[in-house]
Tab-separated table of C-alpha atoms in Angstrom:
chain	number	residue	atom	x	y	z
A	1	MET	CA	-0.029	0.203	-0.099
A	2	ALA	CA	2.747	2.230	0.829
A	3	THR	CA	4.700	1.592	-2.400
A	4	GLN	CA	1.251	2.138	-4.280
A	5	GLN	CA	0.917	5.781	-2.462
A	6	THR	CA	4.641	6.766	-3.435
A	7	THR	CA	3.964	5.727	-6.996
A	8	ALA	CA	0.885	7.667	-6.840
A	9	ARG	CA	2.797	10.923	-5.658
A	10	ALA	CA	5.525	10.461	-8.009
A	11	GLY	CA	3.147	10.281	-10.673
A	12	ASN	CA	1.172	13.381	-9.685
A	13	GLY	CA	4.151	15.358	-9.588
A	14	GLY	CA	5.201	15.357	-13.109
A	15	PHE	CA	8.351	14.375	-15.217
A	16	LEU	CA	10.581	15.994	-13.150
A	17	ASP	CA	9.474	14.123	-10.130
A	18	SER	CA	9.430	10.762	-11.608
A	19	TYR	CA	12.272	11.085	-13.506
A	20	PHE	CA	14.364	11.890	-10.183
A	21	SER	CA	12.430	10.057	-7.939
A	22	ILE	CA	11.644	13.201	-5.919
A	23	SER	CA	8.634	12.265	-3.637
A	24	GLN	CA	10.218	8.996	-3.160
A	25	ARG	CA	13.045	10.218	-1.635
A	26	GLY	CA	10.790	12.683	0.632
A	27	SER	CA	11.360	15.786	-1.382
A	28	THR	CA	9.717	18.211	-3.264
A	29	VAL	CA	10.651	20.117	-6.523
A	30	ARG	CA	10.765	23.633	-4.828
A	31	GLN	CA	12.753	21.799	-1.947
A	32	GLU	CA	15.177	20.594	-4.730
A	33	LEU	CA	15.738	23.706	-6.437
A	34	LEU	CA	16.564	26.055	-3.675
A	35	ALA	CA	19.014	23.354	-2.411
A	36	GLY	CA	20.905	23.728	-5.920
A	37	LEU	CA	20.587	27.484	-5.399
A	38	THR	CA	22.173	27.110	-2.089
A	39	THR	CA	25.195	24.458	-3.444
A	40	PHE	CA	25.665	26.822	-6.671
A	41	LEU	CA	26.315	29.698	-4.490
A	42	ALA	CA	28.226	28.266	-1.883
A	43	MET	CA	30.724	26.654	-4.503
A	44	VAL	CA	30.700	29.713	-6.794
A	45	TYR	CA	33.690	31.238	-5.639
A	46	SER	CA	35.545	28.312	-7.063
A	47	ILE	CA	35.488	30.199	-10.510
A	48	ILE	CA	37.121	33.336	-8.827
A	49	VAL	CA	39.736	31.151	-6.918
A	50	VAL	CA	40.603	28.401	-9.521
A	51	PRO	CA	41.280	30.994	-12.587
A	52	ASN	CA	43.484	32.956	-10.186
A	53	MET	CA	45.927	30.074	-8.683
A	54	LEU	CA	46.106	29.023	-12.307
A	55	GLY	CA	46.896	32.235	-13.584
A	56	ALA	CA	49.976	32.648	-11.059
A	57	ALA	CA	51.537	29.653	-13.103
A	58	GLY	CA	51.165	31.003	-16.498
A	59	PHE	CA	47.399	30.462	-17.158
A	60	GLU	CA	45.239	33.150	-18.797
A	61	GLN	CA	42.561	33.592	-16.410
A	62	GLY	CA	39.919	34.446	-19.200
A	63	PRO	CA	39.837	31.243	-20.792
A	64	VAL	CA	40.438	29.155	-17.521
A	65	PHE	CA	37.340	31.066	-15.883
A	66	VAL	CA	35.549	29.851	-18.797
A	67	ALA	CA	36.902	26.486	-18.722
A	68	THR	CA	36.083	26.176	-14.645
A	69	CYS	CA	32.618	26.867	-15.520
A	70	LEU	CA	32.387	24.300	-18.312
A	71	ILE	CA	33.914	21.735	-16.027
A	72	ALA	CA	31.279	22.095	-12.966
A	73	ALA	CA	28.584	22.434	-15.776
A	74	PHE	CA	29.324	19.264	-17.141
A	75	GLY	CA	30.570	17.273	-13.777
A	76	SER	CA	27.392	18.559	-12.072
A	77	LEU	CA	25.022	17.629	-15.157
A	78	LEU	CA	26.196	13.973	-15.369
A	79	MET	CA	25.865	13.782	-11.415
A	80	GLY	CA	22.581	15.171	-11.584
A	81	LEU	CA	20.875	13.437	-15.022
A	82	TRP	CA	22.705	10.197	-14.724
A	83	ALA	CA	23.388	9.621	-11.315
A	84	LYS	CA	20.454	11.290	-9.822
A	85	LEU	CA	22.272	12.464	-6.780
A	86	PRO	CA	22.515	15.956	-5.156
A	87	MET	CA	26.257	16.209	-5.395
A	88	ALA	CA	28.000	19.244	-7.375
A	89	ILE	CA	31.335	18.653	-9.282
A	90	GLY	CA	33.838	21.646	-9.914
A	91	CYS	CA	37.340	21.964	-10.010
A	92	ALA	CA	38.911	20.345	-6.803
A	93	ILE	CA	40.719	23.542	-4.931
A	94	SER	CA	43.624	21.075	-3.664
A	95	LEU	CA	44.430	19.481	-6.817
A	96	THR	CA	44.284	22.788	-8.662
A	97	ALA	CA	46.654	24.045	-6.161
A	98	PHE	CA	48.805	21.349	-7.053
A	99	THR	CA	48.359	21.930	-10.450
A	100	ALA	CA	49.629	25.503	-10.360
A	101	PHE	CA	52.372	25.536	-7.701
A	102	SER	CA	53.676	21.840	-7.972
A	103	LEU	CA	53.340	20.631	-11.427
A	104	VAL	CA	53.822	24.065	-13.152
A	105	LEU	CA	55.841	26.364	-11.026
A	106	GLY	CA	57.430	23.785	-8.775
A	107	GLN	CA	58.370	21.110	-11.408
A	108	GLY	CA	58.925	23.244	-14.175
A	109	LEU	CA	56.388	21.276	-16.078
A	110	SER	CA	54.770	23.345	-19.402
A	111	ILE	CA	51.125	24.208	-19.106
A	112	PRO	CA	50.593	21.412	-21.804
A	113	VAL	CA	52.171	18.694	-20.313
A	114	ALA	CA	50.274	19.717	-17.114
A	115	LEU	CA	46.932	19.456	-18.787
A	116	GLY	CA	48.386	15.933	-20.437
A	117	ALA	CA	48.948	14.670	-16.956
A	118	ILE	CA	45.262	15.896	-15.605
A	119	PHE	CA	43.831	14.237	-18.675
A	120	LEU	CA	45.959	10.883	-17.653
A	121	MET	CA	45.047	11.306	-14.030
A	122	GLY	CA	41.287	11.317	-15.062
A	123	VAL	CA	41.581	8.340	-17.473
A	124	LEU	CA	43.028	5.979	-14.448
A	125	PHE	CA	40.428	7.473	-12.138
A	126	THR	CA	37.862	6.596	-14.321
A	127	LEU	CA	39.265	3.102	-14.898
A	128	ILE	CA	39.485	2.760	-11.006
A	129	SER	CA	36.120	3.743	-10.878
A	130	VAL	CA	34.356	1.818	-13.780
A	131	THR	CA	36.287	-1.234	-12.817
A	132	GLY	CA	34.911	-1.078	-9.358
A	133	VAL	CA	38.104	-0.466	-7.460
A	134	ARG	CA	36.807	2.580	-5.854
A	135	GLN	CA	33.131	0.576	-4.863
A	136	TRP	CA	35.823	-1.915	-3.560
A	137	ILE	CA	37.596	0.820	-1.433
A	138	LEU	CA	34.050	2.012	-0.174
A	139	ASP	CA	32.967	-1.617	0.737
A	140	ASN	CA	35.919	-1.919	2.513
A	141	LEU	CA	35.998	1.327	4.344
A	142	PRO	CA	35.451	0.446	8.152
A	143	SER	CA	32.374	1.868	9.851
A	144	GLY	CA	34.555	4.038	12.202
A	145	ILE	CA	36.550	5.711	9.463
A	146	ALA	CA	33.430	6.264	7.270
A	147	HIS	CA	31.955	8.299	9.978
A	148	GLY	CA	35.079	9.665	11.049
A	149	THR	CA	35.777	11.096	7.596
A	150	GLY	CA	32.506	12.961	7.804
A	151	ILE	CA	33.057	13.953	11.113
A	152	GLY	CA	36.857	15.542	9.749
A	153	ILE	CA	35.221	17.009	6.866
A	154	GLY	CA	32.709	18.755	9.159
A	155	LEU	CA	35.882	20.457	11.094
A	156	PHE	CA	37.623	20.739	7.723
A	157	LEU	CA	34.606	23.153	6.417
A	158	LEU	CA	34.530	25.106	9.784
A	159	LEU	CA	38.270	25.840	9.285
A	160	ILE	CA	37.963	26.752	5.431
A	161	ALA	CA	34.842	29.290	6.359
A	162	THR	CA	36.464	30.829	9.530
A	163	ASN	CA	39.656	31.320	7.418
A	164	GLY	CA	38.094	32.850	4.701
A	165	VAL	CA	36.651	35.635	6.388
A	166	GLY	CA	39.550	35.962	8.836
A	167	MET	CA	37.667	34.464	11.637
A	168	VAL	CA	40.758	32.408	12.329
A	169	ILE	CA	43.946	33.016	10.557
A	170	LYS	CA	47.507	31.998	10.549
A	171	ASN	CA	49.695	32.557	13.706
A	172	GLU	CA	52.995	34.600	12.382
A	173	GLY	CA	54.663	34.464	15.727
A	174	ALA	CA	55.831	31.915	18.461
A	175	GLY	CA	52.591	29.565	19.500
A	176	LEU	CA	50.048	27.669	18.193
A	177	PRO	CA	49.571	27.779	14.221
A	178	VAL	CA	46.494	29.682	14.238
A	179	GLN	CA	44.883	32.650	16.165
A	180	LEU	CA	41.861	34.611	16.115
A	181	GLY	CA	41.472	37.157	13.860
A	182	GLU	CA	39.607	40.585	13.952
A	183	VAL	CA	36.319	40.007	15.415
A	184	THR	CA	34.803	43.281	14.852
A	185	SER	CA	35.273	43.198	11.068
A	186	PHE	CA	32.378	43.570	8.977
A	187	PRO	CA	33.085	39.901	7.271
A	188	VAL	CA	33.347	38.284	10.898
A	189	ILE	CA	30.235	40.156	11.799
A	190	MET	CA	28.081	39.045	9.263
A	191	THR	CA	29.329	35.640	9.403
A	192	VAL	CA	28.548	35.300	13.056
A	193	LEU	CA	25.045	37.082	12.770
A	194	GLY	CA	24.385	34.814	9.370
A	195	LEU	CA	25.124	31.693	11.481
A	196	ALA	CA	23.228	32.335	14.268
A	197	ALA	CA	20.363	33.625	11.730
A	198	ILE	CA	20.502	29.832	9.818
A	199	PHE	CA	20.188	28.235	13.369
A	200	GLY	CA	16.881	29.665	13.928
A	201	LEU	CA	15.546	29.687	10.562
A	202	GLU	CA	16.314	26.223	10.580
A	203	ARG	CA	14.745	25.372	13.857
A	204	ARG	CA	11.436	27.068	12.668
A	205	LYS	CA	11.823	25.083	9.417
A	206	VAL	CA	11.446	28.005	6.783
A	207	PRO	CA	11.901	26.667	3.743
A	208	GLY	CA	14.981	28.016	1.801
A	209	GLY	CA	16.320	29.527	5.129
A	210	ILE	CA	20.062	28.947	4.261
A	211	LEU	CA	19.520	30.580	0.917
A	212	MET	CA	17.549	33.563	2.154
A	213	VAL	CA	20.497	34.272	4.755
A	214	ILE	CA	23.009	34.149	1.756
A	215	ILE	CA	21.420	36.404	-0.382
A	216	ALA	CA	20.521	38.834	2.456
A	217	ILE	CA	24.460	39.193	3.512
A	218	SER	CA	25.374	39.719	-0.206
A	219	ILE	CA	22.757	42.484	-0.347
A	220	LEU	CA	24.001	44.051	2.945
A	221	GLY	CA	27.650	43.501	1.462
A	222	LEU	CA	26.932	45.602	-1.670
A	223	ILE	CA	25.745	48.434	0.482
A	224	PHE	CA	28.010	48.403	3.249
A	225	ASP	CA	31.391	46.848	1.735
A	226	PRO	CA	33.212	49.051	-0.827
A	227	LYS	CA	34.700	45.882	-2.023
A	228	VAL	CA	31.550	44.185	-3.172
A	229	THR	CA	30.901	46.313	-6.294
A	230	TRP	CA	28.499	45.893	-9.218
A	231	GLN	CA	30.628	45.215	-12.280
A	232	GLY	CA	28.236	44.164	-14.654
A	233	PHE	CA	25.541	41.744	-15.543
A	234	PHE	CA	26.877	40.327	-18.980
A	235	ALA	CA	30.021	39.215	-20.386
A	236	MET	CA	30.705	37.517	-23.835
A	237	PRO	CA	32.986	34.386	-22.945
A	238	SER	CA	35.729	32.782	-25.048
A	239	LEU	CA	38.237	29.994	-24.630
A	240	THR	CA	40.876	31.665	-26.428
A	241	GLY	CA	43.302	33.864	-24.993
A	242	GLU	CA	46.374	35.984	-26.136
A	243	LYS	CA	48.156	32.946	-26.228
A	244	GLY	CA	45.696	30.940	-28.088
A	245	SER	CA	43.012	28.269	-27.057
A	246	LEU	CA	43.981	25.363	-23.926
A	247	VAL	CA	41.575	23.254	-25.744
A	248	GLY	CA	43.269	20.293	-27.081
A	249	SER	CA	46.603	21.600	-26.364
A	250	MET	CA	47.361	19.080	-23.872
A	251	ASP	CA	50.789	17.012	-24.363
A	252	LEU	CA	49.991	13.838	-23.806
A	253	LEU	CA	53.557	12.267	-24.867
A	254	GLY	CA	55.064	14.994	-22.729
A	255	ALA	CA	52.803	13.674	-19.651
A	256	LEU	CA	53.755	9.944	-20.298
A	257	ASN	CA	57.314	10.865	-19.578
A	258	PRO	CA	58.899	8.394	-16.555
A	259	VAL	CA	59.648	11.785	-14.473
A	260	VAL	CA	55.802	12.787	-14.976
A	261	ILE	CA	54.346	9.452	-14.315
A	262	PRO	CA	54.640	9.319	-10.411
A	263	THR	CA	53.126	12.984	-10.347
A	264	VAL	CA	50.072	11.574	-12.345
A	265	LEU	CA	49.752	8.508	-9.917
A	266	ALA	CA	50.021	11.045	-6.925
A	267	LEU	CA	46.698	13.008	-8.204
A	268	VAL	CA	45.021	9.585	-8.926
A	269	MET	CA	45.667	8.305	-5.317
A	270	THR	CA	44.677	11.482	-3.878
A	271	ALA	CA	41.811	11.803	-6.025
A	272	VAL	CA	40.447	8.323	-5.201
A	273	PHE	CA	40.740	8.756	-1.079
A	274	ASP	CA	39.921	12.563	-1.462
A	275	ALA	CA	36.709	12.347	-3.674
A	276	THR	CA	35.657	9.136	-2.377
A	277	GLY	CA	35.522	10.019	0.961
A	278	THR	CA	33.726	13.269	0.149
A	279	ILE	CA	30.940	11.461	-1.904
A	280	ARG	CA	30.320	9.009	1.160
A	281	ALA	CA	30.142	12.087	3.320
A	282	VAL	CA	27.766	13.700	1.379
A	283	ALA	CA	25.740	10.889	0.793
A	284	GLY	CA	25.698	10.021	4.295
A	285	GLN	CA	24.318	13.824	5.181
A	286	ALA	CA	21.823	13.452	2.811
A	287	GLY	CA	20.419	10.180	3.943
A	288	LEU	CA	21.331	8.291	0.792
A	289	ILE	CA	22.952	5.286	2.253
A	290	ASN	CA	20.835	2.165	1.900
A	291	GLU	CA	20.625	-0.681	4.730
A	292	ARG	CA	23.619	-2.569	3.527
A	293	GLY	CA	25.629	0.877	4.009
A	294	HIS	CA	26.204	1.277	0.223
A	295	ILE	CA	25.614	4.679	-1.562
A	296	ILE	CA	22.600	4.833	-3.692
A	297	SER	CA	23.426	4.800	-7.362
A	298	GLY	CA	26.975	4.995	-5.638
A	299	GLY	CA	28.845	3.197	-8.832
A	300	LYS	CA	27.581	6.322	-11.207
A	301	ALA	CA	28.695	9.033	-8.699
A	302	LEU	CA	32.219	7.381	-8.707
A	303	THR	CA	32.433	7.474	-12.356
A	304	ALA	CA	30.961	10.990	-12.613
A	305	ASP	CA	33.659	13.008	-11.034
A	306	SER	CA	36.520	10.801	-12.656
A	307	VAL	CA	34.872	11.485	-15.987
A	308	SER	CA	34.899	15.387	-15.417
A	309	SER	CA	38.728	15.181	-14.940
A	310	MET	CA	39.302	13.821	-18.154
A	311	VAL	CA	36.993	16.525	-19.664
A	312	ALA	CA	39.296	19.442	-17.599
A	313	GLY	CA	42.494	18.108	-19.315
A	314	VAL	CA	40.919	18.522	-22.986
A	315	VAL	CA	39.182	22.460	-22.138
A	316	GLY	CA	42.337	23.458	-20.294
A	317	GLY	CA	41.077	23.556	-16.371
A	318	ALA	CA	41.728	21.904	-13.026
A	319	PRO	CA	41.252	18.295	-11.901
A	320	ALA	CA	37.555	17.572	-11.096
A	321	ALA	CA	35.922	16.312	-7.835
A	322	VAL	CA	32.761	16.357	-5.894
A	323	TYR	CA	32.652	19.788	-3.982
A	324	ILE	CA	32.135	19.197	-0.351
A	325	GLU	CA	30.039	22.102	-0.374
A	326	SER	CA	27.420	20.258	-1.887
A	327	ALA	CA	26.513	19.311	1.819
A	328	ALA	CA	24.924	22.673	2.001
A	329	GLY	CA	22.637	21.545	-0.645
A	330	THR	CA	21.667	18.594	1.342
A	331	ALA	CA	21.643	20.515	4.545
A	332	ALA	CA	18.839	22.811	2.598
A	333	GLY	CA	16.643	19.612	1.734
A	334	GLY	CA	18.188	18.212	-1.617
A	335	LYS	CA	18.120	14.334	-2.115
A	336	THR	CA	18.002	13.830	-5.994
A	337	GLY	CA	19.763	14.703	-9.074
A	338	LEU	CA	17.566	17.695	-9.323
A	339	THR	CA	19.952	19.727	-7.222
A	340	ALA	CA	22.970	18.992	-9.142
A	341	THR	CA	21.304	19.405	-12.220
A	342	LEU	CA	20.127	23.127	-11.312
A	343	VAL	CA	23.862	23.713	-10.253
A	344	GLY	CA	25.121	22.522	-13.609
A	345	VAL	CA	22.628	24.502	-15.522
A	346	LEU	CA	23.561	27.635	-13.370
A	347	PHE	CA	27.429	27.162	-14.021
A	348	LEU	CA	26.494	27.519	-17.500
A	349	LEU	CA	24.800	30.645	-17.446
A	350	MET	CA	27.705	31.963	-15.342
A	351	ILE	CA	29.712	31.595	-18.395
A	352	PHE	CA	27.736	34.421	-19.665
A	353	LEU	CA	27.135	36.367	-16.285
A	354	SER	CA	30.539	36.009	-14.756
A	355	PRO	CA	30.562	39.760	-13.394
A	356	LEU	CA	27.395	38.556	-10.936
A	357	SER	CA	29.862	36.532	-9.396
A	358	TYR	CA	31.705	39.169	-7.552
A	359	LEU	CA	28.256	40.138	-5.825
A	360	VAL	CA	28.684	36.920	-3.465
A	361	PRO	CA	31.262	37.502	-0.618
A	362	ALA	CA	33.001	34.673	1.015
A	363	TYR	CA	31.249	36.008	4.461
A	364	ALA	CA	27.896	35.523	2.611
A	365	THR	CA	28.649	31.488	2.155
A	366	ALA	CA	30.566	31.077	5.167
A	367	PRO	CA	27.657	30.949	7.633
A	368	ALA	CA	26.373	28.093	5.401
A	369	LEU	CA	29.632	26.228	5.523
A	370	MET	CA	30.012	26.345	9.124
A	371	TYR	CA	26.182	25.269	9.567
A	372	VAL	CA	27.005	22.218	7.082
A	373	GLY	CA	30.096	21.579	9.216
A	374	LEU	CA	28.149	21.740	12.671
A	375	LEU	CA	25.812	19.056	11.100
A	376	MET	CA	28.400	16.925	10.006
A	377	LEU	CA	29.912	16.691	13.468
A	378	GLY	CA	26.681	14.848	14.539
A	379	ASN	CA	28.379	11.857	12.971
A	380	VAL	CA	30.168	11.231	16.316
A	381	THR	CA	26.921	9.991	17.572
A	382	LYS	CA	26.858	7.228	15.099
A	383	LEU	CA	30.471	5.816	16.289
A	384	ASP	CA	30.153	2.606	18.289
A	385	PHE	CA	32.531	3.017	21.113
A	386	SER	CA	31.703	-0.489	22.320
A	387	ASP	CA	34.320	-1.301	19.499
A	388	SER	CA	36.861	1.504	20.704
A	389	VAL	CA	39.487	0.675	18.489
A	390	ASP	CA	37.011	1.213	15.654
A	391	ALA	CA	35.569	4.254	16.943
A	392	LEU	CA	38.902	5.859	18.217
A	393	SER	CA	40.461	5.147	14.691
A	394	GLY	CA	37.498	7.083	13.276
A	395	MET	CA	38.129	9.980	15.417
A	396	LEU	CA	41.739	10.098	14.785
A	397	CYS	CA	41.076	10.040	10.899
A	398	ALA	CA	38.771	13.038	11.796
A	399	VAL	CA	41.102	14.892	13.738
A	400	PHE	CA	43.998	14.737	11.470
A	401	ILE	CA	41.884	15.629	8.560
A	402	VAL	CA	41.476	19.166	9.921
A	403	LEU	CA	45.120	19.537	11.673
A	404	THR	CA	46.842	18.633	8.084
A	405	CYS	CA	44.172	19.966	5.930
A	406	ASN	CA	44.441	16.752	4.148
A	407	ILE	CA	41.417	14.453	4.167
A	408	VAL	CA	43.932	11.520	2.632
A	409	THR	CA	45.966	11.739	5.621
A	410	GLY	CA	43.489	11.566	8.079
A	411	ILE	CA	42.052	8.467	6.124
A	412	MET	CA	45.708	6.950	5.982
A	413	LEU	CA	46.261	7.119	9.625
A	414	GLY	CA	42.636	5.907	10.782
A	415	PHE	CA	43.505	2.651	8.530
A	416	VAL	CA	47.122	2.747	10.185
A	417	ALA	CA	45.603	2.821	13.660
A	418	LEU	CA	42.608	0.577	12.956
A	419	VAL	CA	44.859	-2.437	11.631
A	420	ILE	CA	47.710	-2.074	14.190
A	421	GLY	CA	44.929	-1.416	17.182
A	422	ARG	CA	43.167	-4.738	16.030
A	423	LEU	CA	46.478	-6.857	16.266
A	424	PHE	CA	47.328	-5.520	19.720
A	425	ALA	CA	43.971	-6.037	20.617
A	426	ALA	CA	44.040	-9.669	19.316
A	427	GLU	CA	41.299	-8.663	17.429
A	428	TRP	CA	42.851	-9.784	13.975
A	429	LYS	CA	39.398	-11.702	13.295
A	430	LYS	CA	37.992	-8.740	12.720
A	431	LEU	CA	39.947	-7.536	10.050
A	432	ASN	CA	39.253	-8.413	6.542
A	433	VAL	CA	41.781	-8.385	3.494
A	434	GLY	CA	40.611	-5.473	1.937
A	435	THR	CA	41.406	-3.394	4.749
A	436	VAL	CA	44.694	-4.468	5.255
A	437	ILE	CA	45.380	-4.073	1.646
A	438	ILE	CA	44.339	-0.537	1.806
A	439	ALA	CA	46.410	0.382	4.753
A	440	VAL	CA	49.575	-0.857	2.988
A	441	ALA	CA	48.844	0.856	-0.046
A	442	LEU	CA	48.341	4.214	1.945
A	443	VAL	CA	51.458	3.794	4.120
A	444	ILE	CA	53.516	3.034	0.688
A	445	PHE	CA	52.095	6.295	-0.625
A	446	TYR	CA	52.893	8.171	1.939
A	447	ALA	CA	56.190	6.577	2.611
A	448	GLY	CA	57.134	6.777	-0.847
A	449	GLY	CA	56.657	10.888	-1.040
A	450	TRP	CA	53.998	10.659	-3.287
A	451	ALA	CA	51.274	12.319	-1.215
A	452	ILE	CA	50.342	15.804	-2.239
């Protein structure tokens, strides 16, 4: 009877409802659209940050801006229309930094060779995804580390958001590495007020409360912050700059050089565990984990972000991955692919509306990211402390994700602690071969100096 009622609701909701299973997942079209807009606003900063970082390495920022929008649009549409999950894809900030400051500036690779390395990384990444290796990793991800990854990413989001608005800053003097920033500054005040407003609106279950706060703070910024200025509405896009077009300029033969191959493998390993951990965390946040502990449509989700990295190499952008900011959309109620589809469409529009991206300052989206980070800390209640080795390994993973600002490092330490802890606790029967293999592979990855 319940199934018949669900089917009836889906049928009455029209094509979007039936295609994305919106009613079946307990959502509405309006809720999905609000979630998509929330996710987009939370990650639109990437189209400014990515071109700036790659520009420092000699990329032309104009074409890279368009490429960044295209990559986010392609990946998010693929995730939404094919995998039908509320996860948005964009150029990964960590891998963008590695591309600019390590590959090009650090190792002295030419831009075409760097793009070739990104494409090869995407190919290997996709092979690992479609052959089921990434799903195997997920299946062998111990419960404690899975929940610990979610906790760690939540803490990581809090650090990213507070640092971005100057609430927590680097300590240049002696003592601890961070310190409190200028708490009376306009960005910090707006961030705190915005976060408190989200608390209240979400408590009252006001639809679109997070999005309302982002828009309200952006308007206040335009009025009171001289750094937020109206720069126009429309701009014609181009993938060709003064140095020519980056589209199709990748040098695959150069990337196959034995000197470059270790870098490609480092990109792959980082992407596999970073992006896989992020997908697992966002899916858990959205309640898209089935009774067997598997992500709904997980195989398609894992393939969507890897294919997007191949596209990045072709159009001249940075490696792609699922954005943890997708959790802002799931916190706003996103449960289906319609959320990611809207994100993809909006990034396509941004190719022509690039001046509008400057109207959403960091302190407008910081409250949303902090709220999501706080929600993700709720994963601590899912840890089973009756199995202390598993639970504490998960906590170790969480803590070192934020202390090192690296998801893969936290996962590596969690796996190592779990395996060794099981041995010392005489609980080796609770270990499976997959967990041990992953732990050994991660140790070799770090011991070999290939970690990013």
